[in-house]
């Protein structure tokens, strides 16, 4: 059973997603007085991608989209009314609806494992032109990275990376065409936190994931020297192995800023010739790990780009590859669709536990998971977190859920995984890349501009208006699905093929713009004192 039953209602001005739905979606901006269905006339103008009621709803009634609950009517709603923040909310549904049910009639039936279907492997598996490392892992890019243990060493790290910028000093890299670049990935923490607490452990796990990332030929780790996040402790606790390709040092140890910059430049100059000695060869798709993301979502996201990416994910897994869904607050209210595909109760229960953690995390801070959707999401037609989550989960296709990861925890299994993270895209993708993802597929309806070195990012536009307006940032137009120019299977295949091309060295739009260094944002979960 597909997550979304996608059908197009006549006339072409609206889209109906499921026969149980209480709403349809405006395909284009519709003026007041438009008859969208026989006897149903708009009571007000409705923007494109927004919802329209097709039946009467009383205050307090459940409202459905995708055949699933997206909230309660906060006032009486008549057929033809615009359904949005003024008459739809999550209300008392937040924190309720777990498997035991409640007095309000809202029950999430986790039905653990009930929809697991064996993956039919495709043989021979597809290939891409990858870079095989000495340890057998396969890279999609070939960078040299500079990581920092603390914010205090960020300036030194960027000064070193700037020395090798092709747009500023092309001569520094002219002899090394097979090295994609030297990137500095800095952050704002690393000190004034508990030395044995969760916050530092999470930061160290993230840095270690990048230090051993397959897309780095070599890595420098630079500290100040007196920070809480001591480099020696980082290396020991994470099982890293210092050497020429993992070179740690501190500013205080070297003798100050000027000497530290010179040391970094000197060491990278010694590494470049060897790093350049790579060639791309045919490699199995089993080496691909794709981070699934959406940002700047709109009312079309769950209709076009997200399910089309899900169709590509199903192909990826069938060929032996892996994908990682994340953003726990953005699966909230849709987690039951994932637990049904969990390969074991342990996998499902770990996901449910993370949902409960987020509920408690928000509750003790006086926050609400319904703070997400953002202002841009709402302008694009999304109203509640339940609605947004149901569309976001579609990125994961229909394949079984094989593991649930803590933030930045290394992947162990092949197939579809879920990683716990906030919904803020840079933080979430940082964790996915630390977990081992070497590609990113990013859907957007509002026009997110994003990249995350060292993993290249493919940008999918949910609608044709965005594609035309911001084509400079987009790689694929999934709005063609609504326009009738392509069907879901064809679009899924197109995305899959573009992922293979990206993995083979084709540069994405975000790479051409230089995105990736500033978007390294580890999750700051602890108290800074």
JSON list of C-alpha atoms in Angstrom, two decimals, residues 296-514:
[
{"chain": "A", "resi": 296, "resn": "UNK", "atom": "CA", "xyz": [11.11, 25.29, 2.68]},
{"chain": "A", "resi": 297, "resn": "UNK", "atom": "CA", "xyz": [8.28, 22.79, 2.15]},
{"chain": "A", "resi": 298, "resn": "UNK", "atom": "CA", "xyz": [4.92, 23.76, 0.69]},
{"chain": "A", "resi": 299, "resn": "UNK", "atom": "CA", "xyz": [1.54, 22.21, 0.03]},
{"chain": "A", "resi": 300, "resn": "UNK", "atom": "CA", "xyz": [2.93, 20.45, -3.05]},
{"chain": "A", "resi": 301, "resn": "UNK", "atom": "CA", "xyz": [5.85, 18.77, -1.25]},
{"chain": "A", "resi": 302, "resn": "UNK", "atom": "CA", "xyz": [3.84, 15.74, -0.20]},
{"chain": "A", "resi": 303, "resn": "UNK", "atom": "CA", "xyz": [2.26, 15.45, -3.66]},
{"chain": "A", "resi": 304, "resn": "UNK", "atom": "CA", "xyz": [5.23, 15.78, -6.01]},
{"chain": "A", "resi": 305, "resn": "UNK", "atom": "CA", "xyz": [8.87, 15.92, -4.89]},
{"chain": "A", "resi": 306, "resn": "UNK", "atom": "CA", "xyz": [8.65, 13.89, -1.68]},
{"chain": "A", "resi": 307, "resn": "UNK", "atom": "CA", "xyz": [6.80, 10.85, -3.08]},
{"chain": "A", "resi": 308, "resn": "UNK", "atom": "CA", "xyz": [8.89, 11.03, -6.27]},
{"chain": "A", "resi": 309, "resn": "UNK", "atom": "CA", "xyz": [12.03, 10.95, -4.14]},
{"chain": "A", "resi": 310, "resn": "UNK", "atom": "CA", "xyz": [10.44, 8.03, -2.30]},
{"chain": "A", "resi": 311, "resn": "UNK", "atom": "CA", "xyz": [10.07, 6.21, -5.64]},
{"chain": "A", "resi": 312, "resn": "UNK", "atom": "CA", "xyz": [13.78, 6.84, -6.27]},
{"chain": "A", "resi": 313, "resn": "UNK", "atom": "CA", "xyz": [14.62, 5.51, -2.79]},
{"chain": "A", "resi": 314, "resn": "UNK", "atom": "CA", "xyz": [12.73, 2.29, -3.53]},
{"chain": "A", "resi": 315, "resn": "UNK", "atom": "CA", "xyz": [14.91, 1.87, -6.64]},
{"chain": "A", "resi": 316, "resn": "UNK", "atom": "CA", "xyz": [18.07, 2.72, -4.70]},
{"chain": "A", "resi": 317, "resn": "UNK", "atom": "CA", "xyz": [17.37, 0.10, -2.03]},
{"chain": "A", "resi": 318, "resn": "UNK", "atom": "CA", "xyz": [16.39, -2.50, -4.63]},
{"chain": "A", "resi": 319, "resn": "UNK", "atom": "CA", "xyz": [19.83, -2.01, -6.19]},
{"chain": "A", "resi": 320, "resn": "UNK", "atom": "CA", "xyz": [21.50, -2.49, -2.79]},
{"chain": "A", "resi": 321, "resn": "UNK", "atom": "CA", "xyz": [21.93, 1.17, -1.74]},
{"chain": "A", "resi": 322, "resn": "UNK", "atom": "CA", "xyz": [20.88, 2.96, 1.44]},
{"chain": "A", "resi": 323, "resn": "UNK", "atom": "CA", "xyz": [18.96, 6.06, 2.45]},
{"chain": "A", "resi": 324, "resn": "UNK", "atom": "CA", "xyz": [18.56, 7.94, 5.73]},
{"chain": "A", "resi": 325, "resn": "UNK", "atom": "CA", "xyz": [15.39, 9.81, 6.69]},
{"chain": "A", "resi": 326, "resn": "UNK", "atom": "CA", "xyz": [15.74, 12.29, 9.57]},
{"chain": "A", "resi": 327, "resn": "UNK", "atom": "CA", "xyz": [14.10, 15.34, 11.24]},
{"chain": "A", "resi": 328, "resn": "UNK", "atom": "CA", "xyz": [12.15, 13.69, 14.06]},
{"chain": "A", "resi": 329, "resn": "UNK", "atom": "CA", "xyz": [9.80, 16.65, 14.65]},
{"chain": "A", "resi": 330, "resn": "UNK", "atom": "CA", "xyz": [8.90, 16.38, 10.96]},
{"chain": "A", "resi": 331, "resn": "UNK", "atom": "CA", "xyz": [7.75, 12.78, 11.19]},
{"chain": "A", "resi": 332, "resn": "UNK", "atom": "CA", "xyz": [5.74, 13.53, 14.33]},
{"chain": "A", "resi": 333, "resn": "UNK", "atom": "CA", "xyz": [2.17, 12.44, 13.67]},
{"chain": "A", "resi": 334, "resn": "UNK", "atom": "CA", "xyz": [3.28, 10.18, 10.83]},
{"chain": "A", "resi": 335, "resn": "UNK", "atom": "CA", "xyz": [5.60, 7.86, 12.74]},
{"chain": "A", "resi": 336, "resn": "UNK", "atom": "CA", "xyz": [2.95, 5.12, 12.61]},
{"chain": "A", "resi": 337, "resn": "UNK", "atom": "CA", "xyz": [3.57, 4.90, 8.86]},
{"chain": "A", "resi": 338, "resn": "UNK", "atom": "CA", "xyz": [7.21, 4.05, 9.61]},
{"chain": "A", "resi": 339, "resn": "UNK", "atom": "CA", "xyz": [6.63, 1.63, 12.50]},
{"chain": "A", "resi": 340, "resn": "UNK", "atom": "CA", "xyz": [4.47, -0.46, 10.18]},
{"chain": "A", "resi": 341, "resn": "UNK", "atom": "CA", "xyz": [7.54, -0.91, 7.98]},
{"chain": "A", "resi": 342, "resn": "UNK", "atom": "CA", "xyz": [9.99, -1.61, 10.83]},
{"chain": "A", "resi": 343, "resn": "UNK", "atom": "CA", "xyz": [11.78, -4.92, 10.42]},
{"chain": "A", "resi": 344, "resn": "UNK", "atom": "CA", "xyz": [11.61, -5.63, 14.17]},
{"chain": "A", "resi": 345, "resn": "UNK", "atom": "CA", "xyz": [9.88, -4.38, 17.34]},
{"chain": "A", "resi": 346, "resn": "UNK", "atom": "CA", "xyz": [13.28, -3.11, 18.55]},
{"chain": "A", "resi": 347, "resn": "UNK", "atom": "CA", "xyz": [13.60, -0.83, 15.51]},
{"chain": "A", "resi": 348, "resn": "UNK", "atom": "CA", "xyz": [10.02, 0.44, 15.85]},
{"chain": "A", "resi": 349, "resn": "UNK", "atom": "CA", "xyz": [10.30, 1.00, 19.59]},
{"chain": "A", "resi": 350, "resn": "UNK", "atom": "CA", "xyz": [13.49, 3.01, 19.21]},
{"chain": "A", "resi": 351, "resn": "UNK", "atom": "CA", "xyz": [11.66, 5.35, 16.85]},
{"chain": "A", "resi": 352, "resn": "UNK", "atom": "CA", "xyz": [8.68, 5.62, 19.22]},
{"chain": "A", "resi": 353, "resn": "UNK", "atom": "CA", "xyz": [11.07, 6.34, 22.11]},
{"chain": "A", "resi": 354, "resn": "UNK", "atom": "CA", "xyz": [12.61, 9.21, 20.16]},
{"chain": "A", "resi": 355, "resn": "UNK", "atom": "CA", "xyz": [9.14, 10.63, 19.49]},
{"chain": "A", "resi": 356, "resn": "UNK", "atom": "CA", "xyz": [8.37, 10.50, 23.23]},
{"chain": "A", "resi": 357, "resn": "UNK", "atom": "CA", "xyz": [11.73, 12.17, 23.95]},
{"chain": "A", "resi": 358, "resn": "UNK", "atom": "CA", "xyz": [10.81, 15.08, 21.69]},
{"chain": "A", "resi": 359, "resn": "UNK", "atom": "CA", "xyz": [7.38, 15.42, 23.31]},
{"chain": "A", "resi": 360, "resn": "UNK", "atom": "CA", "xyz": [8.99, 15.62, 26.75]},
{"chain": "A", "resi": 361, "resn": "UNK", "atom": "CA", "xyz": [11.79, 17.90, 25.50]},
{"chain": "A", "resi": 362, "resn": "UNK", "atom": "CA", "xyz": [9.23, 20.40, 24.21]},
{"chain": "A", "resi": 363, "resn": "UNK", "atom": "CA", "xyz": [6.86, 20.06, 27.15]},
{"chain": "A", "resi": 364, "resn": "UNK", "atom": "CA", "xyz": [9.41, 20.92, 29.86]},
{"chain": "A", "resi": 365, "resn": "UNK", "atom": "CA", "xyz": [10.48, 23.97, 27.85]},
{"chain": "A", "resi": 366, "resn": "UNK", "atom": "CA", "xyz": [6.97, 25.25, 27.23]},
{"chain": "A", "resi": 367, "resn": "UNK", "atom": "CA", "xyz": [7.35, 24.64, 23.51]},
{"chain": "A", "resi": 368, "resn": "UNK", "atom": "CA", "xyz": [5.16, 22.83, 20.99]},
{"chain": "A", "resi": 369, "resn": "UNK", "atom": "CA", "xyz": [6.06, 20.50, 18.16]},
{"chain": "A", "resi": 370, "resn": "UNK", "atom": "CA", "xyz": [3.42, 22.41, 16.20]},
{"chain": "A", "resi": 371, "resn": "UNK", "atom": "CA", "xyz": [5.79, 25.42, 16.20]},
{"chain": "A", "resi": 372, "resn": "UNK", "atom": "CA", "xyz": [6.95, 23.64, 13.04]},
{"chain": "A", "resi": 373, "resn": "UNK", "atom": "CA", "xyz": [5.69, 24.38, 10.22]},
{"chain": "A", "resi": 374, "resn": "UNK", "atom": "CA", "xyz": [7.57, 27.62, 9.71]},
{"chain": "A", "resi": 375, "resn": "UNK", "atom": "CA", "xyz": [6.14, 30.88, 8.40]},
{"chain": "A", "resi": 376, "resn": "UNK", "atom": "CA", "xyz": [7.27, 29.96, 4.89]},
{"chain": "A", "resi": 377, "resn": "UNK", "atom": "CA", "xyz": [5.70, 26.50, 5.14]},
{"chain": "A", "resi": 378, "resn": "UNK", "atom": "CA", "xyz": [2.39, 28.09, 6.12]},
{"chain": "A", "resi": 379, "resn": "UNK", "atom": "CA", "xyz": [2.55, 30.62, 3.31]},
{"chain": "A", "resi": 380, "resn": "UNK", "atom": "CA", "xyz": [3.07, 27.63, 1.01]},
{"chain": "A", "resi": 381, "resn": "UNK", "atom": "CA", "xyz": [-0.10, 25.92, 2.20]},
{"chain": "A", "resi": 382, "resn": "UNK", "atom": "CA", "xyz": [0.95, 23.74, 5.14]},
{"chain": "A", "resi": 383, "resn": "UNK", "atom": "CA", "xyz": [-0.97, 24.29, 8.37]},
{"chain": "A", "resi": 384, "resn": "UNK", "atom": "CA", "xyz": [-0.05, 21.77, 11.09]},
{"chain": "A", "resi": 385, "resn": "UNK", "atom": "CA", "xyz": [2.94, 19.60, 11.94]},
{"chain": "A", "resi": 386, "resn": "UNK", "atom": "CA", "xyz": [0.79, 16.51, 11.35]},
{"chain": "A", "resi": 387, "resn": "UNK", "atom": "CA", "xyz": [0.12, 17.63, 7.78]},
{"chain": "A", "resi": 388, "resn": "UNK", "atom": "CA", "xyz": [3.76, 18.49, 7.17]},
{"chain": "A", "resi": 389, "resn": "UNK", "atom": "CA", "xyz": [4.99, 15.19, 8.61]},
{"chain": "A", "resi": 390, "resn": "UNK", "atom": "CA", "xyz": [2.65, 13.07, 6.50]},
{"chain": "A", "resi": 391, "resn": "UNK", "atom": "CA", "xyz": [4.09, 14.66, 3.38]},
{"chain": "A", "resi": 392, "resn": "UNK", "atom": "CA", "xyz": [7.68, 14.50, 4.64]},
{"chain": "A", "resi": 393, "resn": "UNK", "atom": "CA", "xyz": [7.58, 10.76, 5.35]},
{"chain": "A", "resi": 394, "resn": "UNK", "atom": "CA", "xyz": [6.83, 10.15, 1.66]},
{"chain": "A", "resi": 395, "resn": "UNK", "atom": "CA", "xyz": [10.55, 10.76, 0.95]},
{"chain": "A", "resi": 396, "resn": "UNK", "atom": "CA", "xyz": [11.23, 7.33, 2.43]},
{"chain": "A", "resi": 397, "resn": "UNK", "atom": "CA", "xyz": [9.25, 5.44, -0.21]},
{"chain": "A", "resi": 398, "resn": "UNK", "atom": "CA", "xyz": [7.81, 2.06, 0.76]},
{"chain": "A", "resi": 399, "resn": "UNK", "atom": "CA", "xyz": [10.92, 0.06, 1.64]},
{"chain": "A", "resi": 400, "resn": "UNK", "atom": "CA", "xyz": [11.39, -1.58, 5.08]},
{"chain": "A", "resi": 401, "resn": "UNK", "atom": "CA", "xyz": [12.86, 0.47, 7.94]},
{"chain": "A", "resi": 402, "resn": "UNK", "atom": "CA", "xyz": [15.98, -1.46, 8.97]},
{"chain": "A", "resi": 403, "resn": "UNK", "atom": "CA", "xyz": [17.47, 0.70, 11.74]},
{"chain": "A", "resi": 404, "resn": "UNK", "atom": "CA", "xyz": [16.99, 3.85, 13.86]},
{"chain": "A", "resi": 405, "resn": "UNK", "atom": "CA", "xyz": [20.08, 5.90, 14.66]},
{"chain": "A", "resi": 406, "resn": "UNK", "atom": "CA", "xyz": [20.95, 8.44, 17.30]},
{"chain": "A", "resi": 407, "resn": "UNK", "atom": "CA", "xyz": [22.18, 11.76, 15.94]},
{"chain": "A", "resi": 408, "resn": "UNK", "atom": "CA", "xyz": [25.43, 11.25, 13.97]},
{"chain": "A", "resi": 409, "resn": "UNK", "atom": "CA", "xyz": [25.54, 7.56, 14.89]},
{"chain": "A", "resi": 410, "resn": "UNK", "atom": "CA", "xyz": [27.33, 5.51, 12.19]},
{"chain": "A", "resi": 411, "resn": "UNK", "atom": "CA", "xyz": [25.12, 3.47, 9.88]},
{"chain": "A", "resi": 412, "resn": "UNK", "atom": "CA", "xyz": [25.46, -0.30, 10.26]},
{"chain": "A", "resi": 413, "resn": "UNK", "atom": "CA", "xyz": [22.80, -1.72, 7.94]},
{"chain": "A", "resi": 414, "resn": "UNK", "atom": "CA", "xyz": [22.02, -1.38, 4.26]},
{"chain": "A", "resi": 415, "resn": "UNK", "atom": "CA", "xyz": [18.56, -0.15, 3.32]},
{"chain": "A", "resi": 416, "resn": "UNK", "atom": "CA", "xyz": [16.34, 2.55, 4.82]},
{"chain": "A", "resi": 417, "resn": "UNK", "atom": "CA", "xyz": [17.36, 4.04, 8.17]},
{"chain": "A", "resi": 418, "resn": "UNK", "atom": "CA", "xyz": [15.95, 6.82, 10.32]},
{"chain": "A", "resi": 419, "resn": "UNK", "atom": "CA", "xyz": [18.22, 9.21, 12.22]},
{"chain": "A", "resi": 420, "resn": "UNK", "atom": "CA", "xyz": [17.00, 11.30, 15.16]},
{"chain": "A", "resi": 421, "resn": "UNK", "atom": "CA", "xyz": [17.57, 15.02, 14.61]},
{"chain": "A", "resi": 422, "resn": "UNK", "atom": "CA", "xyz": [15.91, 18.43, 14.83]},
{"chain": "A", "resi": 423, "resn": "UNK", "atom": "CA", "xyz": [13.93, 19.67, 11.84]},
{"chain": "A", "resi": 424, "resn": "UNK", "atom": "CA", "xyz": [16.40, 22.50, 11.11]},
{"chain": "A", "resi": 425, "resn": "UNK", "atom": "CA", "xyz": [17.98, 21.42, 7.82]},
{"chain": "A", "resi": 426, "resn": "UNK", "atom": "CA", "xyz": [21.66, 22.29, 8.42]},
{"chain": "A", "resi": 427, "resn": "UNK", "atom": "CA", "xyz": [21.66, 20.54, 11.80]},
{"chain": "A", "resi": 428, "resn": "UNK", "atom": "CA", "xyz": [19.85, 17.50, 10.44]},
{"chain": "A", "resi": 429, "resn": "UNK", "atom": "CA", "xyz": [22.02, 17.07, 7.34]},
{"chain": "A", "resi": 430, "resn": "UNK", "atom": "CA", "xyz": [25.19, 17.53, 9.39]},
{"chain": "A", "resi": 431, "resn": "UNK", "atom": "CA", "xyz": [24.14, 14.51, 11.43]},
{"chain": "A", "resi": 432, "resn": "UNK", "atom": "CA", "xyz": [23.26, 12.46, 8.35]},
{"chain": "A", "resi": 433, "resn": "UNK", "atom": "CA", "xyz": [26.62, 13.13, 6.72]},
{"chain": "A", "resi": 434, "resn": "UNK", "atom": "CA", "xyz": [28.37, 12.28, 10.01]},
{"chain": "A", "resi": 435, "resn": "UNK", "atom": "CA", "xyz": [26.45, 8.98, 9.94]},
{"chain": "A", "resi": 436, "resn": "UNK", "atom": "CA", "xyz": [28.05, 8.18, 6.58]},
{"chain": "A", "resi": 437, "resn": "UNK", "atom": "CA", "xyz": [25.81, 9.64, 3.86]},
{"chain": "A", "resi": 438, "resn": "UNK", "atom": "CA", "xyz": [27.76, 10.48, 0.71]},
{"chain": "A", "resi": 439, "resn": "UNK", "atom": "CA", "xyz": [24.88, 12.04, -1.24]},
{"chain": "A", "resi": 440, "resn": "UNK", "atom": "CA", "xyz": [22.00, 14.35, -0.32]},
{"chain": "A", "resi": 441, "resn": "UNK", "atom": "CA", "xyz": [18.57, 14.64, -1.97]},
{"chain": "A", "resi": 442, "resn": "UNK", "atom": "CA", "xyz": [16.80, 17.81, -0.87]},
{"chain": "A", "resi": 443, "resn": "UNK", "atom": "CA", "xyz": [13.23, 18.76, -1.80]},
{"chain": "A", "resi": 444, "resn": "UNK", "atom": "CA", "xyz": [11.92, 22.31, -1.54]},
{"chain": "A", "resi": 445, "resn": "UNK", "atom": "CA", "xyz": [8.79, 24.22, -2.45]},
{"chain": "A", "resi": 446, "resn": "UNK", "atom": "CA", "xyz": [9.77, 27.68, -1.24]},
{"chain": "A", "resi": 447, "resn": "UNK", "atom": "CA", "xyz": [13.34, 27.73, -2.62]},
{"chain": "A", "resi": 448, "resn": "UNK", "atom": "CA", "xyz": [15.82, 26.58, 0.03]},
{"chain": "A", "resi": 449, "resn": "UNK", "atom": "CA", "xyz": [19.43, 27.27, -0.91]},
{"chain": "A", "resi": 450, "resn": "UNK", "atom": "CA", "xyz": [21.61, 24.56, 0.58]},
{"chain": "A", "resi": 451, "resn": "UNK", "atom": "CA", "xyz": [24.67, 22.36, 0.31]},
{"chain": "A", "resi": 452, "resn": "UNK", "atom": "CA", "xyz": [26.71, 20.29, 2.77]},
{"chain": "A", "resi": 453, "resn": "UNK", "atom": "CA", "xyz": [30.35, 19.49, 2.03]},
{"chain": "A", "resi": 454, "resn": "UNK", "atom": "CA", "xyz": [31.74, 16.95, 1.53]},
{"chain": "A", "resi": 455, "resn": "UNK", "atom": "CA", "xyz": [28.51, 15.31, 0.27]},
{"chain": "A", "resi": 456, "resn": "UNK", "atom": "CA", "xyz": [26.95, 16.77, -2.92]},
{"chain": "A", "resi": 457, "resn": "UNK", "atom": "CA", "xyz": [23.30, 17.83, -2.76]},
{"chain": "A", "resi": 458, "resn": "UNK", "atom": "CA", "xyz": [20.61, 17.34, -5.42]},
{"chain": "A", "resi": 459, "resn": "UNK", "atom": "CA", "xyz": [17.81, 19.95, -5.20]},
{"chain": "A", "resi": 460, "resn": "UNK", "atom": "CA", "xyz": [14.26, 18.97, -6.17]},
{"chain": "A", "resi": 461, "resn": "UNK", "atom": "CA", "xyz": [11.67, 21.67, -6.83]},
{"chain": "A", "resi": 462, "resn": "UNK", "atom": "CA", "xyz": [8.12, 20.73, -5.81]},
{"chain": "A", "resi": 463, "resn": "UNK", "atom": "CA", "xyz": [6.40, 23.04, -8.30]},
{"chain": "A", "resi": 464, "resn": "UNK", "atom": "CA", "xyz": [7.02, 24.55, -11.73]},
{"chain": "A", "resi": 465, "resn": "UNK", "atom": "CA", "xyz": [6.60, 28.14, -10.55]},
{"chain": "A", "resi": 466, "resn": "UNK", "atom": "CA", "xyz": [9.61, 27.75, -8.27]},
{"chain": "A", "resi": 467, "resn": "UNK", "atom": "CA", "xyz": [11.52, 25.95, -11.02]},
{"chain": "A", "resi": 468, "resn": "UNK", "atom": "CA", "xyz": [11.01, 28.92, -13.36]},
{"chain": "A", "resi": 469, "resn": "UNK", "atom": "CA", "xyz": [11.65, 31.56, -10.71]},
{"chain": "A", "resi": 470, "resn": "UNK", "atom": "CA", "xyz": [14.69, 29.99, -9.00]},
{"chain": "A", "resi": 471, "resn": "UNK", "atom": "CA", "xyz": [16.04, 27.56, -11.58]},
{"chain": "A", "resi": 472, "resn": "UNK", "atom": "CA", "xyz": [19.57, 28.72, -10.74]},
{"chain": "A", "resi": 473, "resn": "UNK", "atom": "CA", "xyz": [19.31, 26.70, -7.50]},
{"chain": "A", "resi": 474, "resn": "UNK", "atom": "CA", "xyz": [17.25, 23.70, -8.65]},
{"chain": "A", "resi": 475, "resn": "UNK", "atom": "CA", "xyz": [18.36, 20.44, -10.31]},
{"chain": "A", "resi": 476, "resn": "UNK", "atom": "CA", "xyz": [15.02, 18.72, -11.07]},
{"chain": "A", "resi": 477, "resn": "UNK", "atom": "CA", "xyz": [11.49, 20.08, -11.53]},
{"chain": "A", "resi": 478, "resn": "UNK", "atom": "CA", "xyz": [9.05, 17.75, -9.80]},
{"chain": "A", "resi": 479, "resn": "UNK", "atom": "CA", "xyz": [6.25, 20.18, -10.61]},
{"chain": "A", "resi": 480, "resn": "UNK", "atom": "CA", "xyz": [6.14, 18.44, -13.99]},
{"chain": "A", "resi": 481, "resn": "UNK", "atom": "CA", "xyz": [4.11, 15.77, -12.19]},
{"chain": "A", "resi": 482, "resn": "UNK", "atom": "CA", "xyz": [1.23, 18.20, -11.54]},
{"chain": "A", "resi": 483, "resn": "UNK", "atom": "CA", "xyz": [1.60, 19.67, -15.02]},
{"chain": "A", "resi": 484, "resn": "UNK", "atom": "CA", "xyz": [0.95, 16.21, -16.47]},
{"chain": "A", "resi": 485, "resn": "UNK", "atom": "CA", "xyz": [4.30, 16.05, -18.27]},
{"chain": "A", "resi": 486, "resn": "UNK", "atom": "CA", "xyz": [5.55, 12.94, -16.40]},
{"chain": "A", "resi": 487, "resn": "UNK", "atom": "CA", "xyz": [4.18, 10.23, -14.13]},
{"chain": "A", "resi": 488, "resn": "UNK", "atom": "CA", "xyz": [5.43, 9.19, -10.69]},
{"chain": "A", "resi": 489, "resn": "UNK", "atom": "CA", "xyz": [7.39, 6.15, -11.85]},
{"chain": "A", "resi": 490, "resn": "UNK", "atom": "CA", "xyz": [9.12, 8.09, -14.60]},
{"chain": "A", "resi": 491, "resn": "UNK", "atom": "CA", "xyz": [10.01, 10.90, -12.21]},
{"chain": "A", "resi": 492, "resn": "UNK", "atom": "CA", "xyz": [11.32, 8.45, -9.62]},
{"chain": "A", "resi": 493, "resn": "UNK", "atom": "CA", "xyz": [13.54, 6.89, -12.28]},
{"chain": "A", "resi": 494, "resn": "UNK", "atom": "CA", "xyz": [14.74, 10.34, -13.38]},
{"chain": "A", "resi": 495, "resn": "UNK", "atom": "CA", "xyz": [15.74, 11.23, -9.81]},
{"chain": "A", "resi": 496, "resn": "UNK", "atom": "CA", "xyz": [17.50, 7.88, -9.38]},
{"chain": "A", "resi": 497, "resn": "UNK", "atom": "CA", "xyz": [19.50, 8.42, -12.56]},
{"chain": "A", "resi": 498, "resn": "UNK", "atom": "CA", "xyz": [20.45, 11.95, -11.51]},
{"chain": "A", "resi": 499, "resn": "UNK", "atom": "CA", "xyz": [21.66, 10.62, -8.16]},
{"chain": "A", "resi": 500, "resn": "UNK", "atom": "CA", "xyz": [23.89, 8.18, -10.03]},
{"chain": "A", "resi": 501, "resn": "UNK", "atom": "CA", "xyz": [25.22, 11.03, -12.20]},
{"chain": "A", "resi": 502, "resn": "UNK", "atom": "CA", "xyz": [25.84, 13.18, -9.12]},
{"chain": "A", "resi": 503, "resn": "UNK", "atom": "CA", "xyz": [27.66, 10.31, -7.42]},
{"chain": "A", "resi": 504, "resn": "UNK", "atom": "CA", "xyz": [29.75, 9.92, -10.58]},
{"chain": "A", "resi": 505, "resn": "UNK", "atom": "CA", "xyz": [31.08, 13.47, -10.36]},
{"chain": "A", "resi": 506, "resn": "UNK", "atom": "CA", "xyz": [28.46, 15.61, -12.09]},
{"chain": "A", "resi": 507, "resn": "UNK", "atom": "CA", "xyz": [28.27, 18.87, -10.14]},
{"chain": "A", "resi": 508, "resn": "UNK", "atom": "CA", "xyz": [24.96, 19.99, -8.69]},
{"chain": "A", "resi": 509, "resn": "UNK", "atom": "CA", "xyz": [23.66, 23.55, -8.68]},
{"chain": "A", "resi": 510, "resn": "UNK", "atom": "CA", "xyz": [24.52, 24.02, -5.01]},
{"chain": "A", "resi": 511, "resn": "UNK", "atom": "CA", "xyz": [28.10, 22.87, -5.64]},
{"chain": "A", "resi": 512, "resn": "UNK", "atom": "CA", "xyz": [28.49, 25.34, -8.48]},
{"chain": "A", "resi": 513, "resn": "UNK", "atom": "CA", "xyz": [27.43, 28.12, -6.11]},
{"chain": "A", "resi": 514, "resn": "UNK", "atom": "CA", "xyz": [29.93, 27.02, -3.47]}
]
